[in-house]
Structure formats: C-alpha cells, structure tokens
mmCIF file of C-alpha atoms and ligand atoms in Angstrom:
data_model
loop_
_atom_site.group_PDB
_atom_site.id
_atom_site.type_symbol
_atom_site.label_atom_id
_atom_site.label_comp_id
_atom_site.label_asym_id
_atom_site.label_seq_id
_atom_site.Cartn_x
_atom_site.Cartn_y
_atom_site.Cartn_z
ATOM 1 C CA MET A 1 22.555 9.310 4.927
ATOM 2 C CA SER A 2 19.192 7.698 4.290
ATOM 3 C CA VAL A 3 18.523 4.229 5.644
ATOM 4 C CA SER A 4 16.893 1.360 3.725
ATOM 5 C CA VAL A 5 14.097 -0.139 5.764
ATOM 6 C CA LEU A 6 13.201 -2.691 3.104
ATOM 7 C CA GLU A 7 15.567 -4.455 0.707
ATOM 8 C CA ILE A 8 14.296 -6.808 -1.971
ATOM 9 C CA GLU A 9 16.948 -8.569 -4.017
ATOM 10 C CA ARG A 10 16.610 -10.879 -7.036
ATOM 11 C CA LEU A 11 13.079 -11.848 -6.062
ATOM 12 C CA ASN A 12 11.484 -14.559 -8.209
ATOM 13 C CA LYS A 13 8.105 -16.069 -7.523
ATOM 14 C CA SER A 14 6.172 -18.677 -9.451
ATOM 15 C CA PHE A 15 2.905 -20.486 -8.823
ATOM 16 C CA GLN A 16 2.469 -24.103 -9.741
ATOM 17 C CA THR A 17 -0.981 -24.805 -11.119
ATOM 18 C CA PRO A 18 -2.179 -28.232 -12.278
ATOM 19 C CA LYS A 19 -1.716 -27.131 -15.892
ATOM 20 C CA SER A 20 1.328 -24.901 -15.853
ATOM 21 C CA THR A 21 3.831 -22.773 -13.965
ATOM 22 C CA VAL A 22 2.861 -19.112 -13.620
ATOM 23 C CA ASN A 23 5.896 -16.880 -13.454
ATOM 24 C CA ALA A 24 4.385 -14.173 -11.226
ATOM 25 C CA LEU A 25 7.486 -12.126 -10.344
ATOM 26 C CA SER A 26 10.931 -12.135 -11.872
ATOM 27 C CA GLY A 27 14.146 -10.370 -10.892
ATOM 28 C CA ILE A 28 12.613 -7.761 -8.587
ATOM 29 C CA ASP A 29 15.219 -5.499 -6.948
ATOM 30 C CA LEU A 30 13.960 -2.655 -4.777
ATOM 31 C CA LYS A 31 15.290 -0.684 -1.845
ATOM 32 C CA VAL A 32 12.846 1.444 0.134
ATOM 33 C CA GLN A 33 14.126 4.228 2.389
ATOM 34 C CA GLU A 34 12.773 4.778 5.864
ATOM 35 C CA GLY A 35 9.793 7.131 5.743
ATOM 36 C CA GLU A 36 9.379 6.824 1.988
ATOM 37 C CA PHE A 37 5.975 6.698 0.293
ATOM 38 C CA ILE A 38 6.130 4.177 -2.563
ATOM 39 C CA THR A 39 3.232 3.508 -4.891
ATOM 40 C CA VAL A 40 3.224 0.352 -7.022
ATOM 41 C CA ILE A 41 1.213 0.458 -10.201
ATOM 42 C CA GLY A 42 0.687 -1.920 -13.092
ATOM 43 C CA PRO A 43 -1.956 -3.782 -15.078
ATOM 44 C CA SER A 44 -4.089 -6.448 -13.448
ATOM 45 C CA GLY A 45 -2.231 -9.722 -12.948
ATOM 46 C CA CYS A 46 1.271 -8.211 -13.037
ATOM 47 C CA GLY A 47 2.072 -9.406 -9.498
ATOM 48 C CA LYS A 48 1.290 -6.372 -7.294
ATOM 49 C CA SER A 49 -0.595 -8.338 -4.630
ATOM 50 C CA THR A 50 1.919 -11.167 -4.791
ATOM 51 C CA LEU A 51 4.760 -8.712 -4.140
ATOM 52 C CA LEU A 52 2.946 -7.135 -1.184
ATOM 53 C CA LYS A 53 2.096 -10.517 0.353
ATOM 54 C CA ILE A 54 5.730 -11.589 0.133
ATOM 55 C CA VAL A 55 6.880 -8.398 1.892
ATOM 56 C CA ALA A 56 4.159 -8.993 4.521
ATOM 57 C CA GLY A 57 5.553 -12.467 5.210
ATOM 58 C CA LEU A 58 2.255 -14.048 4.112
ATOM 59 C CA ASP A 59 3.969 -16.027 1.355
ATOM 60 C CA LEU A 60 7.400 -17.514 1.964
ATOM 61 C CA ALA A 61 7.686 -19.714 -1.136
ATOM 62 C CA TYR A 62 9.970 -17.554 -3.302
ATOM 63 C CA GLU A 63 13.568 -17.209 -4.463
ATOM 64 C CA GLY A 64 15.721 -14.242 -3.522
ATOM 65 C CA SER A 65 15.941 -12.093 -0.460
ATOM 66 C CA VAL A 66 13.443 -9.826 1.323
ATOM 67 C CA LYS A 67 14.816 -7.972 4.327
ATOM 68 C CA LEU A 68 13.045 -5.606 6.702
ATOM 69 C CA SER A 69 15.474 -3.595 8.862
ATOM 70 C CA ASP A 70 18.287 -5.937 7.777
ATOM 71 C CA LYS A 71 16.423 -9.071 8.886
ATOM 72 C CA GLU A 72 15.097 -11.651 6.467
ATOM 73 C CA VAL A 73 11.266 -11.741 6.559
ATOM 74 C CA THR A 74 10.259 -15.110 8.020
ATOM 75 C CA GLY A 75 6.514 -14.673 8.530
ATOM 76 C CA PRO A 76 3.739 -12.190 9.206
ATOM 77 C CA GLY A 77 3.928 -9.877 12.216
ATOM 78 C CA ILE A 78 2.841 -6.528 13.633
ATOM 79 C CA ASP A 79 5.999 -4.880 12.222
ATOM 80 C CA LYS A 80 4.303 -5.211 8.817
ATOM 81 C CA GLY A 81 0.841 -3.621 8.770
ATOM 82 C CA PHE A 82 -1.421 -4.818 5.959
ATOM 83 C CA ILE A 83 -4.491 -3.005 4.649
ATOM 84 C CA PHE A 84 -6.715 -4.906 2.227
ATOM 85 C CA GLN A 85 -9.283 -3.478 -0.171
ATOM 86 C CA GLU A 86 -12.037 -4.382 2.284
ATOM 87 C CA PRO A 87 -11.473 -3.222 5.882
ATOM 88 C CA ARG A 88 -11.767 -6.617 7.680
ATOM 89 C CA LEU A 89 -13.056 -5.288 11.017
ATOM 90 C CA PHE A 90 -14.560 -7.317 13.872
ATOM 91 C CA PRO A 91 -18.322 -6.642 13.413
ATOM 92 C CA TRP A 92 -19.055 -7.239 17.101
ATOM 93 C CA LEU A 93 -16.547 -4.653 18.371
ATOM 94 C CA THR A 94 -16.834 -0.853 18.524
ATOM 95 C CA VAL A 95 -14.447 1.417 16.623
ATOM 96 C CA GLU A 96 -12.098 1.900 19.574
ATOM 97 C CA LYS A 97 -12.141 -1.806 20.443
ATOM 98 C CA ASN A 98 -11.456 -2.718 16.825
ATOM 99 C CA ILE A 99 -8.416 -0.448 16.934
ATOM 100 C CA ALA A 100 -7.197 -1.824 20.263
ATOM 101 C CA ALA A 101 -8.086 -5.439 19.275
ATOM 102 C CA ASP A 102 -5.962 -7.683 21.522
ATOM 103 C CA LEU A 103 -4.568 -4.713 23.509
ATOM 104 C CA SER A 104 -6.441 -3.454 26.575
ATOM 105 C CA LEU A 105 -8.021 -0.013 26.569
ATOM 106 C CA ARG A 106 -7.682 -0.091 30.371
ATOM 107 C CA ASN A 107 -3.953 0.344 29.897
ATOM 108 C CA PRO A 108 -3.533 4.159 30.080
ATOM 109 C CA ASP A 109 -0.779 4.188 27.452
ATOM 110 C CA ILE A 110 -2.910 2.204 24.963
ATOM 111 C CA ARG A 111 -5.947 4.390 25.777
ATOM 112 C CA LYS A 112 -3.947 7.523 25.026
ATOM 113 C CA ARG A 113 -2.546 6.195 21.780
ATOM 114 C CA VAL A 114 -5.933 4.925 20.576
ATOM 115 C CA ASP A 115 -7.445 8.351 21.312
ATOM 116 C CA SER A 116 -4.749 10.159 19.380
ATOM 117 C CA LEU A 117 -5.085 7.742 16.433
ATOM 118 C CA ILE A 118 -8.858 8.273 16.403
ATOM 119 C CA GLU A 119 -8.149 11.978 16.094
ATOM 120 C CA LEU A 120 -5.501 11.419 13.400
ATOM 121 C CA VAL A 121 -7.876 9.336 11.232
ATOM 122 C CA ARG A 122 -10.682 11.841 11.913
ATOM 123 C CA LEU A 123 -13.112 9.528 13.694
ATOM 124 C CA GLN A 124 -13.831 11.571 16.837
ATOM 125 C CA GLY A 125 -17.421 11.010 17.913
ATOM 126 C CA PHE A 126 -17.471 7.484 16.442
ATOM 127 C CA GLU A 127 -15.403 5.756 19.151
ATOM 128 C CA ASN A 128 -18.360 3.624 20.239
ATOM 129 C CA ALA A 129 -19.944 3.029 16.838
ATOM 130 C CA TYR A 130 -20.033 -0.464 15.336
ATOM 131 C CA PRO A 131 -18.675 -1.302 11.857
ATOM 132 C CA ARG A 132 -22.220 -1.607 10.410
ATOM 133 C CA GLU A 133 -22.791 2.073 11.284
ATOM 134 C CA LEU A 134 -19.716 3.260 9.342
ATOM 135 C CA SER A 135 -19.258 4.260 5.706
ATOM 136 C CA GLY A 136 -16.641 2.405 3.651
ATOM 137 C CA GLY A 137 -14.127 5.224 4.053
ATOM 138 C CA MET A 138 -14.604 5.371 7.826
ATOM 139 C CA ALA A 139 -14.225 1.611 8.163
ATOM 140 C CA GLN A 140 -10.992 1.741 6.178
ATOM 141 C CA ARG A 141 -9.698 4.473 8.533
ATOM 142 C CA VAL A 142 -10.394 2.166 11.495
ATOM 143 C CA ALA A 143 -8.322 -0.547 9.810
ATOM 144 C CA ILE A 144 -5.486 1.930 9.222
ATOM 145 C CA ALA A 145 -5.586 3.120 12.852
ATOM 146 C CA ARG A 146 -5.487 -0.491 14.076
ATOM 147 C CA ALA A 147 -2.371 -1.182 12.000
ATOM 148 C CA LEU A 148 -0.688 2.064 13.115
ATOM 149 C CA LEU A 149 -1.264 1.346 16.808
ATOM 150 C CA ARG A 150 1.244 -1.513 16.369
ATOM 151 C CA SER A 151 3.885 0.993 15.111
ATOM 152 C CA PRO A 152 4.716 -1.038 11.996
ATOM 153 C CA LYS A 153 8.056 -0.575 10.237
ATOM 154 C CA VAL A 154 6.109 -0.540 7.008
ATOM 155 C CA LEU A 155 2.448 -0.176 6.124
ATOM 156 C CA LEU A 156 1.437 -2.254 3.089
ATOM 157 C CA LEU A 157 -1.775 -1.198 1.367
ATOM 158 C CA ASP A 158 -3.318 -3.297 -1.423
ATOM 159 C CA GLU A 159 -5.698 -1.072 -3.429
ATOM 160 C CA PRO A 160 -7.157 0.146 -0.120
ATOM 161 C CA PHE A 161 -9.430 2.764 -1.696
ATOM 162 C CA GLY A 162 -10.436 0.695 -4.731
ATOM 163 C CA ALA A 163 -13.979 0.080 -3.467
ATOM 164 C CA LEU A 164 -14.687 3.738 -2.588
ATOM 165 C CA ASP A 165 -16.450 6.386 -4.672
ATOM 166 C CA ALA A 166 -14.302 9.133 -6.242
ATOM 167 C CA PHE A 167 -15.028 11.801 -3.589
ATOM 168 C CA THR A 168 -14.422 9.509 -0.633
ATOM 169 C CA ARG A 169 -11.311 8.263 -2.349
ATOM 170 C CA ALA A 170 -9.893 11.783 -2.758
ATOM 171 C CA HIS A 171 -10.635 12.507 0.907
ATOM 172 C CA MET A 172 -8.958 9.263 1.984
ATOM 173 C CA GLN A 173 -5.847 10.155 -0.009
ATOM 174 C CA GLU A 174 -5.605 13.413 1.929
ATOM 175 C CA VAL A 175 -6.155 11.668 5.273
ATOM 176 C CA LEU A 176 -3.467 9.118 4.440
ATOM 177 C CA LEU A 177 -0.970 11.845 3.530
ATOM 178 C CA ASP A 178 -1.750 13.581 6.839
ATOM 179 C CA ILE A 179 -1.056 10.337 8.680
ATOM 180 C CA TRP A 180 2.170 9.782 6.775
ATOM 181 C CA GLN A 181 3.424 13.306 7.420
ATOM 182 C CA HIS A 182 2.530 13.013 11.101
ATOM 183 C CA ASN A 183 3.784 9.449 11.798
ATOM 184 C CA LYS A 184 6.525 9.152 9.129
ATOM 185 C CA THR A 185 5.474 5.527 8.552
ATOM 186 C CA THR A 186 7.054 3.933 5.466
ATOM 187 C CA MET A 187 4.236 3.236 3.000
ATOM 188 C CA ILE A 188 3.975 0.776 0.123
ATOM 189 C CA PHE A 189 0.704 1.418 -1.617
ATOM 190 C CA VAL A 190 -0.610 -0.666 -4.524
ATOM 191 C CA THR A 191 -3.054 0.946 -6.924
ATOM 192 C CA HIS A 192 -4.048 0.804 -10.561
ATOM 193 C CA ASP A 193 -5.094 4.477 -10.518
ATOM 194 C CA ILE A 194 -2.409 6.716 -12.057
ATOM 195 C CA ASP A 195 -3.718 9.919 -10.407
ATOM 196 C CA GLU A 196 -3.627 8.244 -7.022
ATOM 197 C CA ALA A 197 -0.088 6.958 -7.631
ATOM 198 C CA VAL A 198 1.192 10.444 -8.558
ATOM 199 C CA PHE A 199 -0.755 12.232 -5.807
ATOM 200 C CA LEU A 200 0.718 10.129 -3.002
ATOM 201 C CA ALA A 201 4.189 8.942 -3.922
ATOM 202 C CA ASN A 202 7.805 9.898 -3.479
ATOM 203 C CA ARG A 203 8.526 7.190 -6.065
ATOM 204 C CA ILE A 204 6.244 5.238 -8.380
ATOM 205 C CA VAL A 205 7.250 1.653 -9.128
ATOM 206 C CA ILE A 206 5.759 0.646 -12.476
ATOM 207 C CA LEU A 207 5.357 -3.104 -12.959
ATOM 208 C CA LYS A 208 4.845 -4.918 -16.222
ATOM 209 C CA PRO A 209 3.278 -8.372 -16.586
ATOM 210 C CA ARG A 210 4.393 -11.849 -17.722
ATOM 211 C CA PRO A 211 6.535 -12.168 -15.792
ATOM 212 C CA GLY A 212 5.857 -9.411 -13.276
ATOM 213 C CA SER A 213 8.950 -7.222 -13.247
ATOM 214 C CA ILE A 214 9.873 -3.591 -12.718
ATOM 215 C CA ARG A 215 9.351 -1.589 -15.912
ATOM 216 C CA SER A 216 10.654 1.641 -14.395
ATOM 217 C CA ILE A 217 10.721 3.745 -11.244
ATOM 218 C CA VAL A 218 9.510 7.336 -11.543
ATOM 219 C CA PRO A 219 10.528 9.777 -8.795
ATOM 220 C CA VAL A 220 7.925 12.400 -7.868
ATOM 221 C CA THR A 221 9.432 15.540 -6.419
ATOM 222 C CA LEU A 222 6.312 17.750 -6.488
ATOM 223 C CA PRO A 223 5.791 19.372 -3.079
ATOM 224 C CA TYR A 224 2.827 18.317 -0.910
ATOM 225 C CA PRO A 225 -0.055 19.100 -0.819
ATOM 226 C CA ARG A 226 -0.356 18.326 -4.513
ATOM 227 C CA LYS A 227 -3.009 19.677 -6.805
ATOM 228 C CA LYS A 228 -4.217 17.314 -9.498
ATOM 229 C CA ALA A 229 -5.212 20.148 -11.846
ATOM 230 C CA THR A 230 -1.717 21.707 -12.127
ATOM 231 C CA THR A 231 0.470 21.406 -15.222
ATOM 232 C CA SER A 232 3.337 19.827 -13.300
ATOM 233 C CA PHE A 233 0.998 17.137 -11.945
ATOM 234 C CA GLN A 234 -0.466 16.465 -15.365
ATOM 235 C CA SER A 235 2.934 16.197 -17.027
ATOM 236 C CA LEU A 236 4.014 13.564 -14.489
ATOM 237 C CA ARG A 237 0.769 11.740 -15.072
ATOM 238 C CA LEU A 238 1.534 11.680 -18.803
ATOM 239 C CA LYS A 239 5.016 10.387 -18.109
ATOM 240 C CA VAL A 240 3.587 7.435 -16.166
ATOM 241 C CA LEU A 241 0.955 6.882 -18.834
ATOM 242 C CA SER A 242 3.609 6.758 -21.552
ATOM 243 C CA GLU A 243 5.410 4.008 -19.602
ATOM 244 C CA PHE A 244 2.195 1.989 -19.836
ATOM 245 C CA GLU A 245 2.004 2.575 -23.535
ATOM 246 C CA ARG A 246 5.536 1.235 -23.818
ATOM 247 C CA ILE A 247 4.407 -1.885 -21.936
ATOM 248 C CA GLU A 248 1.616 -2.390 -24.446
ATOM 249 C CA ASP A 249 4.008 -1.909 -27.361
ATOM 250 C CA THR A 250 6.260 -4.605 -25.964
ATOM 251 C CA GLU A 251 3.290 -6.934 -25.558
ATOM 252 C CA TRP A 252 2.266 -6.317 -29.125
ATOM 253 C CA VAL A 253 5.800 -7.233 -30.212
ATOM 254 C CA ASP A 254 5.598 -10.393 -28.084
ATOM 255 C CA ARG A 255 2.261 -11.366 -29.591
ATOM 256 C CA ALA A 256 3.516 -10.781 -33.113
ATOM 257 C CA GLY A 257 6.473 -13.023 -32.309
ATOM 258 C CA LEU A 258 8.981 -10.319 -33.260
HETATM 259 P P1 LIG B 580 -2.172 -8.171 -9.347
HETATM 260 O O1 LIG B 580 -2.354 -7.956 -7.883
HETATM 261 O O2 LIG B 580 -1.145 -7.271 -9.965
HETATM 262 O O3 LIG B 580 -3.471 -8.096 -10.109
HETATM 263 P P2 LIG B 580 -1.463 -10.883 -8.553
HETATM 264 O O4 LIG B 580 -0.267 -10.677 -7.716
HETATM 265 O O5 LIG B 580 -2.745 -11.146 -7.863
HETATM 266 O O6 LIG B 580 -1.617 -9.654 -9.575
HETATM 267 O O7 LIG B 580 -1.201 -12.098 -9.544
HETATM 268 C C1 LIG B 580 -0.038 -12.209 -10.358
HETATM 269 C C2 LIG B 580 -0.108 -13.472 -11.204
HETATM 270 O O8 LIG B 580 0.001 -14.613 -10.386
HETATM 271 C C3 LIG B 580 -1.408 -13.621 -11.973
HETATM 272 O O9 LIG B 580 -1.120 -14.225 -13.216
HETATM 273 C C4 LIG B 580 -2.223 -14.554 -11.109
HETATM 274 O O10 LIG B 580 -3.136 -15.292 -11.877
HETATM 275 C C5 LIG B 580 -1.144 -15.438 -10.498
HETATM 276 N N1 LIG B 580 -1.514 -15.915 -9.149
HETATM 277 C C6 LIG B 580 -1.706 -15.160 -8.050
HETATM 278 N N2 LIG B 580 -2.001 -15.920 -6.987
HETATM 279 C C7 LIG B 580 -2.005 -17.196 -7.422
HETATM 280 C C8 LIG B 580 -2.228 -18.474 -6.809
HETATM 281 N N3 LIG B 580 -2.503 -18.562 -5.497
HETATM 282 N N4 LIG B 580 -2.144 -19.581 -7.578
HETATM 283 C C9 LIG B 580 -1.863 -19.501 -8.899
HETATM 284 N N5 LIG B 580 -1.623 -18.344 -9.530
HETATM 285 C C10 LIG B 580 -1.689 -17.201 -8.826
HETATM 286 MG MG1 LIG B 581 -4.033 -7.446 -6.732
#
C-alpha cells in the first residue's frame, strides 16, 4: 500500500490588507504519496506560492491541517527543502561549501555525500568555483544539491526554472528527473508552463483563482523519459489546456454576474 507523506485537509488561507481581505486559498484537500512527483499549475495569483510556503512551514497563519509524515507542520526545517526561482547561494562560498553550508566537509560521511551529489547534479569540475562563475542553471543545481544533502521528506520548488532560457530549462528538467529517479525524493513543483508540468509529473494539480482552489487533478501515466513531440504527450497537454479554458469560462460567467 502506498503511504501519504503529505496530507493537506480543508486548508483556507486569507491575507488581511488595509483595504480588504484576500481569500488566497480555499478548501484545499490534497494527499501526496511518498516518492510522488506533483506539479502545481495555475494562473498568476491563484495561490501557488502561498500553498508551497504553507507546506514549507514558512507561513503558519491558516485554517485547516497540513501534516508531513503524520505530524502537523509547525515551522520551517531541513525536512522540507525549498527551491526558489533564484538560487540564493552564499556568494563568498565555493560550490562544494555552498552545498555543505553549515555541515563540515572534513566529516568523511558529509564529504562522500557532497561528492556524490555533485556528480548527480552534473557539476564535477566545478567543486571549487564561486557562484559568480556559474550559469543560472548550474547555480540552481547547487541549490538543489544543498537541499538534497539534508535528505528532505519533500522538496518544494517554486518556479525553479522560470528565469532560465528554453534550452537550459529543458536540460534542467532532465537533470531533475534523474535526481528524482535516483533519490526517490517526493517533489512538489510549481510552474505556469504546461509542457513542464506534463513532462515531469505523476499528477498535475490545476489551481483556479479567486479564491485559489483545486480545479482538477490530472494523472500522467506516460512512461519516462517522455518525449514532448509525441501524440500521447500532446493530447495530455491539450487536456490540461482545456481545463484552463474551463477556468476562463467560469470567470467570464462570474464577471457577467450569471
Ligand atoms: P501565485 O504564486 O499563484 O502567483 P500567490 O500565492 O503569490 O500566487 O498569491 C495568491 C494571492 O494572495 C494573490 O492574490 C496575492 O496578491 C495574495 N498575496 C500573496 N501574498 C500576500 C501578502 N503577503 N499579503 C497580501 N496578499 C498576498
Ligand atoms: Mg508564485
């Protein structure tokens, strides 16, 4: 039987602004299985980052329940790796020291694990380079390796490849799938790119805005490695796209007051 690593139940989140209350998330229910690759997709402002921050324990002001391995999330921690759109490295540290961060490379176990992560994220030869010497894609791989060294129960990625050019982005998607297949880390990956969502996921969670809620969940059973040019890939892509069109229809109805 599969095991839920993350359980979100009846999650509501609102922001109080001086002028009004923003209903950012409403009635979110989601169970994520151990080792699953979830992508979360939806229009800008539909609550994707808010959802990820809540799972990360970076925002505790919500209603409902968020459990990681059966324990309520009470704050941030190394069991929840977080990758932002920009890599957030320490500019004064080399690649390997950025990955080790507060852990000592003189510890033989840490040394060994850092070396194998450097290989996994394909950065051999750059161990002693500084962040300013890296491309955007390489820097993002350092950030991913740093999170993985902490063996997180879940890796949360908020549009991590959004700032990269199309070729680098495609390469990074392949590297990330390699990592996932090797480490079996549970992934929750936010994107607004439909191709990326279909290419990576076991399940695609489609959010709709105002208030942010789950429009539908699309399972993707295509075998890996996936090819974006195949008919089966394209028909799934269309399926996701048609969900978005349904969102827009609903909004039109809302606007017309029907
Ligand atoms: P997404 O990541 O899908 O673009 P966000 O999660 O960033 O969306 O935002 C969801 C909604 O919540 C938006 O309407 C946004 O304006 C609002 N919001 C997010 N953060 C704050 C905040 N700190 N204060 C007030 N409103 C916020
Ligand atoms: Mg966002």
